[in-house]
């Protein structure tokens, strides 16, 4: 059985039923095979999870020379937005990344390209390492919190907006002053925070 089909099916289980639902037995049943077939590919569940996580990194199809040509800020911006979109589509699987640092081939390649772009732009090694690690955590944290799109999410935002605009101005004058801009859509928060992060990195690089 092709490895690609096994990993794709495992990701589907996590998407539909959550990370805890993924087991060798469940996956084998979904594939219509025995667990022995799976153990030819994976020593244990952790190895399977590592493949599922790395499959998401494969969604970022950017070559190293393309990233270098962009300049470090646009390179990180592009990677961050692409990763955010990929992980937000698979929030249940993204939670698996909290457990350990991804070390699969796709994750390693992406890390290599981003760090290379930073080093090439004059970042000292320690700062380059910190920059990529922080960017990765930032993207992951936001992606896990993305709500499912659709009428439910929109209704929640409308209700929150009404709450903010109805608070007592004597008790919460500052909240009332910004109420028309609240709640901030998470995609906007992500973009805003990313620009702050990139600006801060630029300052640190210049100071280094």
mmCIF file with all atom_site columns, C-alpha atoms in Angstrom:
data_model
loop_
_atom_site.group_PDB
_atom_site.id
_atom_site.type_symbol
_atom_site.label_atom_id
_atom_site.label_alt_id
_atom_site.label_comp_id
_atom_site.label_asym_id
_atom_site.label_entity_id
_atom_site.label_seq_id
_atom_site.pdbx_PDB_ins_code
_atom_site.Cartn_x
_atom_site.Cartn_y
_atom_site.Cartn_z
_atom_site.occupancy
_atom_site.B_iso_or_equiv
_atom_site.pdbx_formal_charge
_atom_site.auth_seq_id
_atom_site.auth_comp_id
_atom_site.auth_asym_id
_atom_site.auth_atom_id
_atom_site.pdbx_PDB_model_num
ATOM 1   C CA . UNK A 1 1   ? 0.000   0.000  0.000  1.00 0.00 ? 1   UNK A CA 1
ATOM 2   C CA . UNK A 1 2   ? 1.444   3.407  -0.952 1.00 0.00 ? 2   UNK A CA 1
ATOM 3   C CA . UNK A 1 3   ? 2.772   5.467  1.957  1.00 0.00 ? 3   UNK A CA 1
ATOM 4   C CA . UNK A 1 4   ? 1.073   8.581  0.558  1.00 0.00 ? 4   UNK A CA 1
ATOM 5   C CA . UNK A 1 5   ? -2.363  6.954  0.789  1.00 0.00 ? 5   UNK A CA 1
ATOM 6   C CA . UNK A 1 6   ? -1.740  5.795  4.360  1.00 0.00 ? 6   UNK A CA 1
ATOM 7   C CA . UNK A 1 7   ? -0.633  9.242  5.557  1.00 0.00 ? 7   UNK A CA 1
ATOM 8   C CA . UNK A 1 8   ? -3.472  10.998 3.710  1.00 0.00 ? 8   UNK A CA 1
ATOM 9   C CA . UNK A 1 9   ? -5.995  8.677  5.359  1.00 0.00 ? 9   UNK A CA 1
ATOM 10  C CA . UNK A 1 10  ? -4.425  9.238  8.783  1.00 0.00 ? 10  UNK A CA 1
ATOM 11  C CA . UNK A 1 11  ? -4.729  13.007 8.285  1.00 0.00 ? 11  UNK A CA 1
ATOM 12  C CA . UNK A 1 12  ? -8.360  12.557 7.273  1.00 0.00 ? 12  UNK A CA 1
ATOM 13  C CA . UNK A 1 13  ? -9.085  10.676 10.526 1.00 0.00 ? 13  UNK A CA 1
ATOM 14  C CA . UNK A 1 14  ? -7.472  13.448 12.586 1.00 0.00 ? 14  UNK A CA 1
ATOM 15  C CA . UNK A 1 15  ? -9.385  16.140 10.671 1.00 0.00 ? 15  UNK A CA 1
ATOM 16  C CA . UNK A 1 16  ? -12.723 14.395 11.153 1.00 0.00 ? 16  UNK A CA 1
ATOM 17  C CA . UNK A 1 17  ? -12.417 12.862 14.625 1.00 0.00 ? 17  UNK A CA 1
ATOM 18  C CA . UNK A 1 18  ? -9.483  14.564 16.374 1.00 0.00 ? 18  UNK A CA 1
ATOM 19  C CA . UNK A 1 19  ? -5.902  13.574 17.119 1.00 0.00 ? 19  UNK A CA 1
ATOM 20  C CA . UNK A 1 20  ? -6.861  11.125 19.892 1.00 0.00 ? 20  UNK A CA 1
ATOM 21  C CA . UNK A 1 21  ? -8.892  9.098  17.390 1.00 0.00 ? 21  UNK A CA 1
ATOM 22  C CA . UNK A 1 22  ? -5.790  8.215  15.391 1.00 0.00 ? 22  UNK A CA 1
ATOM 23  C CA . UNK A 1 23  ? -4.453  4.751  16.210 1.00 0.00 ? 23  UNK A CA 1
ATOM 24  C CA . UNK A 1 24  ? -2.884  1.980  14.182 1.00 0.00 ? 24  UNK A CA 1
ATOM 25  C CA . UNK A 1 25  ? -6.044  -0.083 14.607 1.00 0.00 ? 25  UNK A CA 1
ATOM 26  C CA . UNK A 1 26  ? -8.398  2.728  13.503 1.00 0.00 ? 26  UNK A CA 1
ATOM 27  C CA . UNK A 1 27  ? -6.214  3.557  10.530 1.00 0.00 ? 27  UNK A CA 1
ATOM 28  C CA . UNK A 1 28  ? -6.005  -0.074 9.461  1.00 0.00 ? 28  UNK A CA 1
ATOM 29  C CA . UNK A 1 29  ? -9.800  -0.382 9.637  1.00 0.00 ? 29  UNK A CA 1
ATOM 30  C CA . UNK A 1 30  ? -10.263 2.769  7.547  1.00 0.00 ? 30  UNK A CA 1
ATOM 31  C CA . UNK A 1 31  ? -7.828  1.431  4.957  1.00 0.00 ? 31  UNK A CA 1
ATOM 32  C CA . UNK A 1 32  ? -9.364  -2.027 4.980  1.00 0.00 ? 32  UNK A CA 1
ATOM 33  C CA . UNK A 1 33  ? -6.086  -3.705 5.889  1.00 0.00 ? 33  UNK A CA 1
ATOM 34  C CA . UNK A 1 34  ? -4.315  -5.168 8.901  1.00 0.00 ? 34  UNK A CA 1
ATOM 35  C CA . UNK A 1 35  ? -2.066  -3.342 11.334 1.00 0.00 ? 35  UNK A CA 1
ATOM 36  C CA . UNK A 1 36  ? 0.878   -5.462 10.149 1.00 0.00 ? 36  UNK A CA 1
ATOM 37  C CA . UNK A 1 37  ? 0.808   -3.503 6.884  1.00 0.00 ? 37  UNK A CA 1
ATOM 38  C CA . UNK A 1 38  ? 1.190   -0.245 8.813  1.00 0.00 ? 38  UNK A CA 1
ATOM 39  C CA . UNK A 1 39  ? 4.021   -1.524 10.981 1.00 0.00 ? 39  UNK A CA 1
ATOM 40  C CA . UNK A 1 40  ? 6.048   -2.116 7.815  1.00 0.00 ? 40  UNK A CA 1
ATOM 41  C CA . UNK A 1 41  ? 6.039   1.678  7.381  1.00 0.00 ? 41  UNK A CA 1
ATOM 42  C CA . UNK A 1 42  ? 5.959   2.934  10.983 1.00 0.00 ? 42  UNK A CA 1
ATOM 43  C CA . UNK A 1 43  ? 7.560   1.588  14.155 1.00 0.00 ? 43  UNK A CA 1
ATOM 44  C CA . UNK A 1 44  ? 4.799   3.093  16.300 1.00 0.00 ? 44  UNK A CA 1
ATOM 45  C CA . UNK A 1 45  ? 2.068   5.740  16.451 1.00 0.00 ? 45  UNK A CA 1
ATOM 46  C CA . UNK A 1 46  ? 4.612   8.502  17.080 1.00 0.00 ? 46  UNK A CA 1
ATOM 47  C CA . UNK A 1 47  ? 6.307   7.726  13.762 1.00 0.00 ? 47  UNK A CA 1
ATOM 48  C CA . UNK A 1 48  ? 2.927   7.846  12.031 1.00 0.00 ? 48  UNK A CA 1
ATOM 49  C CA . UNK A 1 49  ? 2.131   11.206 13.663 1.00 0.00 ? 49  UNK A CA 1
ATOM 50  C CA . UNK A 1 50  ? 5.491   12.563 12.487 1.00 0.00 ? 50  UNK A CA 1
ATOM 51  C CA . UNK A 1 51  ? 4.541   11.706 8.902  1.00 0.00 ? 51  UNK A CA 1
ATOM 52  C CA . UNK A 1 52  ? 1.108   13.326 9.284  1.00 0.00 ? 52  UNK A CA 1
ATOM 53  C CA . UNK A 1 53  ? 2.686   16.521 10.606 1.00 0.00 ? 53  UNK A CA 1
ATOM 54  C CA . UNK A 1 54  ? 5.281   16.593 7.845  1.00 0.00 ? 54  UNK A CA 1
ATOM 55  C CA . UNK A 1 55  ? 2.601   16.187 5.195  1.00 0.00 ? 55  UNK A CA 1
ATOM 56  C CA . UNK A 1 56  ? 1.257   19.618 6.195  1.00 0.00 ? 56  UNK A CA 1
ATOM 57  C CA . UNK A 1 57  ? 4.683   21.176 5.729  1.00 0.00 ? 57  UNK A CA 1
ATOM 58  C CA . UNK A 1 58  ? 4.649   19.823 2.199  1.00 0.00 ? 58  UNK A CA 1
ATOM 59  C CA . UNK A 1 59  ? 1.909   22.356 1.423  1.00 0.00 ? 59  UNK A CA 1
ATOM 60  C CA . UNK A 1 60  ? 4.550   25.109 1.429  1.00 0.00 ? 60  UNK A CA 1
ATOM 61  C CA . UNK A 1 61  ? 6.013   24.660 -2.025 1.00 0.00 ? 61  UNK A CA 1
ATOM 62  C CA . UNK A 1 62  ? 8.691   27.339 -2.086 1.00 0.00 ? 62  UNK A CA 1
ATOM 63  C CA . UNK A 1 63  ? 12.192  26.787 -3.378 1.00 0.00 ? 63  UNK A CA 1
ATOM 64  C CA . UNK A 1 64  ? 15.246  28.103 -1.602 1.00 0.00 ? 64  UNK A CA 1
ATOM 65  C CA . UNK A 1 65  ? 16.362  30.320 -4.485 1.00 0.00 ? 65  UNK A CA 1
ATOM 66  C CA . UNK A 1 66  ? 12.865  31.841 -4.704 1.00 0.00 ? 66  UNK A CA 1
ATOM 67  C CA . UNK A 1 67  ? 12.949  32.741 -1.008 1.00 0.00 ? 67  UNK A CA 1
ATOM 68  C CA . UNK A 1 68  ? 16.432  34.238 -1.242 1.00 0.00 ? 68  UNK A CA 1
ATOM 69  C CA . UNK A 1 69  ? 15.349  36.355 -4.208 1.00 0.00 ? 69  UNK A CA 1
ATOM 70  C CA . UNK A 1 70  ? 12.396  37.757 -2.217 1.00 0.00 ? 70  UNK A CA 1
ATOM 71  C CA . UNK A 1 71  ? 14.492  39.191 0.578  1.00 0.00 ? 71  UNK A CA 1
ATOM 72  C CA . UNK A 1 72  ? 14.178  37.891 4.125  1.00 0.00 ? 72  UNK A CA 1
ATOM 73  C CA . UNK A 1 73  ? 11.071  39.855 5.158  1.00 0.00 ? 73  UNK A CA 1
ATOM 74  C CA . UNK A 1 74  ? 8.960   38.853 2.164  1.00 0.00 ? 74  UNK A CA 1
ATOM 75  C CA . UNK A 1 75  ? 10.315  35.307 2.416  1.00 0.00 ? 75  UNK A CA 1
ATOM 76  C CA . UNK A 1 76  ? 9.200   34.942 6.047  1.00 0.00 ? 76  UNK A CA 1
ATOM 77  C CA . UNK A 1 77  ? 5.919   36.729 5.331  1.00 0.00 ? 77  UNK A CA 1
ATOM 78  C CA . UNK A 1 78  ? 5.170   34.338 2.464  1.00 0.00 ? 78  UNK A CA 1
ATOM 79  C CA . UNK A 1 79  ? 6.117   31.244 4.459  1.00 0.00 ? 79  UNK A CA 1
ATOM 80  C CA . UNK A 1 80  ? 4.104   32.395 7.488  1.00 0.00 ? 80  UNK A CA 1
ATOM 81  C CA . UNK A 1 81  ? 0.929   33.075 5.521  1.00 0.00 ? 81  UNK A CA 1
ATOM 82  C CA . UNK A 1 82  ? 1.221   29.842 3.537  1.00 0.00 ? 82  UNK A CA 1
ATOM 83  C CA . UNK A 1 83  ? 1.821   27.800 6.687  1.00 0.00 ? 83  UNK A CA 1
ATOM 84  C CA . UNK A 1 84  ? -1.006  29.568 8.514  1.00 0.00 ? 84  UNK A CA 1
ATOM 85  C CA . UNK A 1 85  ? -3.445  28.662 5.737  1.00 0.00 ? 85  UNK A CA 1
ATOM 86  C CA . UNK A 1 86  ? -2.215  25.049 5.577  1.00 0.00 ? 86  UNK A CA 1
ATOM 87  C CA . UNK A 1 87  ? -2.352  24.501 9.337  1.00 0.00 ? 87  UNK A CA 1
ATOM 88  C CA . UNK A 1 88  ? -5.677  26.296 9.766  1.00 0.00 ? 88  UNK A CA 1
ATOM 89  C CA . UNK A 1 89  ? -7.215  23.806 7.318  1.00 0.00 ? 89  UNK A CA 1
ATOM 90  C CA . UNK A 1 90  ? -6.027  20.984 9.608  1.00 0.00 ? 90  UNK A CA 1
ATOM 91  C CA . UNK A 1 91  ? -6.366  22.416 13.115 1.00 0.00 ? 91  UNK A CA 1
ATOM 92  C CA . UNK A 1 92  ? -6.660  19.003 14.765 1.00 0.00 ? 92  UNK A CA 1
ATOM 93  C CA . UNK A 1 93  ? -3.437  17.860 13.123 1.00 0.00 ? 93  UNK A CA 1
ATOM 94  C CA . UNK A 1 94  ? -1.728  21.161 13.867 1.00 0.00 ? 94  UNK A CA 1
ATOM 95  C CA . UNK A 1 95  ? -2.212  20.430 17.570 1.00 0.00 ? 95  UNK A CA 1
ATOM 96  C CA . UNK A 1 96  ? 0.070   17.422 17.136 1.00 0.00 ? 96  UNK A CA 1
ATOM 97  C CA . UNK A 1 97  ? 2.922   19.849 16.411 1.00 0.00 ? 97  UNK A CA 1
ATOM 98  C CA . UNK A 1 98  ? 2.713   21.246 19.924 1.00 0.00 ? 98  UNK A CA 1
ATOM 99  C CA . UNK A 1 99  ? 4.091   17.981 21.273 1.00 0.00 ? 99  UNK A CA 1
ATOM 100 C CA . UNK A 1 100 ? 7.474   18.060 19.560 1.00 0.00 ? 100 UNK A CA 1
ATOM 101 C CA . UNK A 1 101 ? 9.582   20.016 17.074 1.00 0.00 ? 101 UNK A CA 1
ATOM 102 C CA . UNK A 1 102 ? 8.843   18.766 13.524 1.00 0.00 ? 102 UNK A CA 1
ATOM 103 C CA . UNK A 1 103 ? 11.874  17.010 12.036 1.00 0.00 ? 103 UNK A CA 1
ATOM 104 C CA . UNK A 1 104 ? 10.425  15.375 8.910  1.00 0.00 ? 104 UNK A CA 1
ATOM 105 C CA . UNK A 1 105 ? 11.956  16.016 5.470  1.00 0.00 ? 105 UNK A CA 1
ATOM 106 C CA . UNK A 1 106 ? 9.470   18.744 4.489  1.00 0.00 ? 106 UNK A CA 1
ATOM 107 C CA . UNK A 1 107 ? 9.831   20.532 7.839  1.00 0.00 ? 107 UNK A CA 1
ATOM 108 C CA . UNK A 1 108 ? 13.630  20.295 7.681  1.00 0.00 ? 108 UNK A CA 1
ATOM 109 C CA . UNK A 1 109 ? 13.668  21.657 4.115  1.00 0.00 ? 109 UNK A CA 1
ATOM 110 C CA . UNK A 1 110 ? 11.441  24.600 5.032  1.00 0.00 ? 110 UNK A CA 1
ATOM 111 C CA . UNK A 1 111 ? 13.548  25.413 8.105  1.00 0.00 ? 111 UNK A CA 1
ATOM 112 C CA . UNK A 1 112 ? 16.721  25.226 5.998  1.00 0.00 ? 112 UNK A CA 1
ATOM 113 C CA . UNK A 1 113 ? 15.365  27.622 3.365  1.00 0.00 ? 113 UNK A CA 1
ATOM 114 C CA . UNK A 1 114 ? 14.097  30.170 5.886  1.00 0.00 ? 114 UNK A CA 1
ATOM 115 C CA . UNK A 1 115 ? 17.250  30.146 8.010  1.00 0.00 ? 115 UNK A CA 1
ATOM 116 C CA . UNK A 1 116 ? 19.366  30.406 4.848  1.00 0.00 ? 116 UNK A CA 1
ATOM 117 C CA . UNK A 1 117 ? 17.390  33.497 3.804  1.00 0.00 ? 117 UNK A CA 1
ATOM 118 C CA . UNK A 1 118 ? 18.028  35.048 7.228  1.00 0.00 ? 118 UNK A CA 1
ATOM 119 C CA . UNK A 1 119 ? 21.743  34.227 7.254  1.00 0.00 ? 119 UNK A CA 1
ATOM 120 C CA . UNK A 1 120 ? 22.085  35.533 3.707  1.00 0.00 ? 120 UNK A CA 1
ATOM 121 C CA . UNK A 1 121 ? 20.532  38.821 4.841  1.00 0.00 ? 121 UNK A CA 1
ATOM 122 C CA . UNK A 1 122 ? 23.050  39.387 7.608  1.00 0.00 ? 122 UNK A CA 1
ATOM 123 C CA . UNK A 1 123 ? 21.360  37.791 10.615 1.00 0.00 ? 123 UNK A CA 1
ATOM 124 C CA . UNK A 1 124 ? 23.846  36.303 13.108 1.00 0.00 ? 124 UNK A CA 1
ATOM 125 C CA . UNK A 1 125 ? 23.317  32.523 13.549 1.00 0.00 ? 125 UNK A CA 1
ATOM 126 C CA . UNK A 1 126 ? 21.766  32.744 17.025 1.00 0.00 ? 126 UNK A CA 1
ATOM 127 C CA . UNK A 1 127 ? 19.318  35.445 15.953 1.00 0.00 ? 127 UNK A CA 1
ATOM 128 C CA . UNK A 1 128 ? 18.415  33.520 12.789 1.00 0.00 ? 128 UNK A CA 1
ATOM 129 C CA . UNK A 1 129 ? 17.650  30.410 14.853 1.00 0.00 ? 129 UNK A CA 1
ATOM 130 C CA . UNK A 1 130 ? 15.516  32.376 17.312 1.00 0.00 ? 130 UNK A CA 1
ATOM 131 C CA . UNK A 1 131 ? 13.725  34.180 14.503 1.00 0.00 ? 131 UNK A CA 1
ATOM 132 C CA . UNK A 1 132 ? 12.588  30.997 12.750 1.00 0.00 ? 132 UNK A CA 1
ATOM 133 C CA . UNK A 1 133 ? 11.642  29.245 16.001 1.00 0.00 ? 133 UNK A CA 1
ATOM 134 C CA . UNK A 1 134 ? 9.551   32.222 17.119 1.00 0.00 ? 134 UNK A CA 1
ATOM 135 C CA . UNK A 1 135 ? 7.895   32.582 13.720 1.00 0.00 ? 135 UNK A CA 1
ATOM 136 C CA . UNK A 1 136 ? 6.971   28.884 13.749 1.00 0.00 ? 136 UNK A CA 1
ATOM 137 C CA . UNK A 1 137 ? 5.408   29.063 17.223 1.00 0.00 ? 137 UNK A CA 1
ATOM 138 C CA . UNK A 1 138 ? 3.552   32.228 16.268 1.00 0.00 ? 138 UNK A CA 1
ATOM 139 C CA . UNK A 1 139 ? 2.020   30.651 13.153 1.00 0.00 ? 139 UNK A CA 1
ATOM 140 C CA . UNK A 1 140 ? 1.114   27.442 14.996 1.00 0.00 ? 140 UNK A CA 1
ATOM 141 C CA . UNK A 1 141 ? -0.537  29.277 17.878 1.00 0.00 ? 141 UNK A CA 1
ATOM 142 C CA . UNK A 1 142 ? -2.774  31.300 15.589 1.00 0.00 ? 142 UNK A CA 1
ATOM 143 C CA . UNK A 1 143 ? -3.614  28.393 13.285 1.00 0.00 ? 143 UNK A CA 1
ATOM 144 C CA . UNK A 1 144 ? -4.859  26.253 16.183 1.00 0.00 ? 144 UNK A CA 1
ATOM 145 C CA . UNK A 1 145 ? -7.226  29.031 17.282 1.00 0.00 ? 145 UNK A CA 1
ATOM 146 C CA . UNK A 1 146 ? -8.902  29.615 13.920 1.00 0.00 ? 146 UNK A CA 1
ATOM 147 C CA . UNK A 1 147 ? -12.638 29.016 14.163 1.00 0.00 ? 147 UNK A CA 1
ATOM 148 C CA . UNK A 1 148 ? -14.464 26.982 11.554 1.00 0.00 ? 148 UNK A CA 1
ATOM 149 C CA . UNK A 1 149 ? -15.666 29.278 8.799  1.00 0.00 ? 149 UNK A CA 1
ATOM 150 C CA . UNK A 1 150 ? -19.346 29.638 8.030  1.00 0.00 ? 150 UNK A CA 1
ATOM 151 C CA . UNK A 1 151 ? -22.427 31.274 9.461  1.00 0.00 ? 151 UNK A CA 1
ATOM 152 C CA . UNK A 1 152 ? -21.668 30.097 13.001 1.00 0.00 ? 152 UNK A CA 1
ATOM 153 C CA . UNK A 1 153 ? -18.413 32.024 13.215 1.00 0.00 ? 153 UNK A CA 1
ATOM 154 C CA . UNK A 1 154 ? -19.928 35.125 11.631 1.00 0.00 ? 154 UNK A CA 1
ATOM 155 C CA . UNK A 1 155 ? -22.836 35.074 14.063 1.00 0.00 ? 155 UNK A CA 1
ATOM 156 C CA . UNK A 1 156 ? -20.421 34.823 16.988 1.00 0.00 ? 156 UNK A CA 1
ATOM 157 C CA . UNK A 1 157 ? -18.528 37.886 15.738 1.00 0.00 ? 157 UNK A CA 1
ATOM 158 C CA . UNK A 1 158 ? -21.805 39.807 15.377 1.00 0.00 ? 158 UNK A CA 1
ATOM 159 C CA . UNK A 1 159 ? -22.786 38.893 18.935 1.00 0.00 ? 159 UNK A CA 1
ATOM 160 C CA . UNK A 1 160 ? -19.386 39.912 20.289 1.00 0.00 ? 160 UNK A CA 1
ATOM 161 C CA . UNK A 1 161 ? -19.556 43.188 18.405 1.00 0.00 ? 161 UNK A CA 1
ATOM 162 C CA . UNK A 1 162 ? -22.944 43.909 19.971 1.00 0.00 ? 162 UNK A CA 1
ATOM 163 C CA . UNK A 1 163 ? -21.550 43.148 23.438 1.00 0.00 ? 163 UNK A CA 1
ATOM 164 C CA . UNK A 1 164 ? -18.599 45.509 23.002 1.00 0.00 ? 164 UNK A CA 1
ATOM 165 C CA . UNK A 1 165 ? -20.864 48.295 21.732 1.00 0.00 ? 165 UNK A CA 1
ATOM 166 C CA . UNK A 1 166 ? -23.331 47.892 24.587 1.00 0.00 ? 166 UNK A CA 1
ATOM 167 C CA . UNK A 1 167 ? -20.937 48.115 27.551 1.00 0.00 ? 167 UNK A CA 1
ATOM 168 C CA . UNK A 1 168 ? -21.325 50.888 30.093 1.00 0.00 ? 168 UNK A CA 1
ATOM 169 C CA . UNK A 1 169 ? -19.274 53.877 28.826 1.00 0.00 ? 169 UNK A CA 1
ATOM 170 C CA . UNK A 1 170 ? -18.783 55.072 32.393 1.00 0.00 ? 170 UNK A CA 1
ATOM 171 C CA . UNK A 1 171 ? -17.058 51.801 33.332 1.00 0.00 ? 171 UNK A CA 1
ATOM 172 C CA . UNK A 1 172 ? -15.378 50.983 29.999 1.00 0.00 ? 172 UNK A CA 1
ATOM 173 C CA . UNK A 1 173 ? -14.811 54.251 28.102 1.00 0.00 ? 173 UNK A CA 1
ATOM 174 C CA . UNK A 1 174 ? -11.752 52.927 26.236 1.00 0.00 ? 174 UNK A CA 1
ATOM 175 C CA . UNK A 1 175 ? -13.626 49.810 25.098 1.00 0.00 ? 175 UNK A CA 1
ATOM 176 C CA . UNK A 1 176 ? -16.501 51.954 23.831 1.00 0.00 ? 176 UNK A CA 1
ATOM 177 C CA . UNK A 1 177 ? -14.017 54.121 21.919 1.00 0.00 ? 177 UNK A CA 1
ATOM 178 C CA . UNK A 1 178 ? -12.744 51.117 19.930 1.00 0.00 ? 178 UNK A CA 1
ATOM 179 C CA . UNK A 1 179 ? -15.940 49.044 19.931 1.00 0.00 ? 179 UNK A CA 1
ATOM 180 C CA . UNK A 1 180 ? -16.603 49.516 16.222 1.00 0.00 ? 180 UNK A CA 1
ATOM 181 C CA . UNK A 1 181 ? -13.277 47.774 15.479 1.00 0.00 ? 181 UNK A CA 1
ATOM 182 C CA . UNK A 1 182 ? -13.981 44.787 17.726 1.00 0.00 ? 182 UNK A CA 1
ATOM 183 C CA . UNK A 1 183 ? -13.735 41.857 17.627 1.00 0.00 ? 183 UNK A CA 1
ATOM 184 C CA . UNK A 1 184 ? -10.688 41.868 15.369 1.00 0.00 ? 184 UNK A CA 1
ATOM 185 C CA . UNK A 1 185 ? -10.899 38.968 12.844 1.00 0.00 ? 185 UNK A CA 1
ATOM 186 C CA . UNK A 1 186 ? -8.208  36.429 13.651 1.00 0.00 ? 186 UNK A CA 1
ATOM 187 C CA . UNK A 1 187 ? -6.791  36.657 10.126 1.00 0.00 ? 187 UNK A CA 1
ATOM 188 C CA . UNK A 1 188 ? -6.303  40.408 10.659 1.00 0.00 ? 188 UNK A CA 1
ATOM 189 C CA . UNK A 1 189 ? -4.721  39.788 14.063 1.00 0.00 ? 189 UNK A CA 1
ATOM 190 C CA . UNK A 1 190 ? -2.360  37.309 12.444 1.00 0.00 ? 190 UNK A CA 1
ATOM 191 C CA . UNK A 1 191 ? -1.257  39.723 9.700  1.00 0.00 ? 191 UNK A CA 1
ATOM 192 C CA . UNK A 1 192 ? -0.899  42.627 12.139 1.00 0.00 ? 192 UNK A CA 1
ATOM 193 C CA . UNK A 1 193 ? 1.172   40.611 14.609 1.00 0.00 ? 193 UNK A CA 1
ATOM 194 C CA . UNK A 1 194 ? 3.323   39.179 11.825 1.00 0.00 ? 194 UNK A CA 1
ATOM 195 C CA . UNK A 1 195 ? 4.250   42.674 10.653 1.00 0.00 ? 195 UNK A CA 1
ATOM 196 C CA . UNK A 1 196 ? 5.174   43.616 14.242 1.00 0.00 ? 196 UNK A CA 1
ATOM 197 C CA . UNK A 1 197 ? 7.336   40.496 14.474 1.00 0.00 ? 197 UNK A CA 1
ATOM 198 C CA . UNK A 1 198 ? 9.114   41.264 11.195 1.00 0.00 ? 198 UNK A CA 1
ATOM 199 C CA . UNK A 1 199 ? 9.688   44.893 12.186 1.00 0.00 ? 199 UNK A CA 1
ATOM 200 C CA . UNK A 1 200 ? 11.153  43.783 15.498 1.00 0.00 ? 200 UNK A CA 1
ATOM 201 C CA . UNK A 1 201 ? 13.460  41.291 13.760 1.00 0.00 ? 201 UNK A CA 1
ATOM 202 C CA . UNK A 1 202 ? 14.642  44.013 11.381 1.00 0.00 ? 202 UNK A CA 1
ATOM 203 C CA . UNK A 1 203 ? 15.549  46.195 14.376 1.00 0.00 ? 203 UNK A CA 1
ATOM 204 C CA . UNK A 1 204 ? 17.382  43.344 16.098 1.00 0.00 ? 204 UNK A CA 1
ATOM 205 C CA . UNK A 1 205 ? 19.330  42.556 12.928 1.00 0.00 ? 205 UNK A CA 1
ATOM 206 C CA . UNK A 1 206 ? 20.353  46.198 12.534 1.00 0.00 ? 206 UNK A CA 1
ATOM 207 C CA . UNK A 1 207 ? 21.451  46.332 16.172 1.00 0.00 ? 207 UNK A CA 1
ATOM 208 C CA . UNK A 1 208 ? 23.433  43.083 15.948 1.00 0.00 ? 208 UNK A CA 1
#
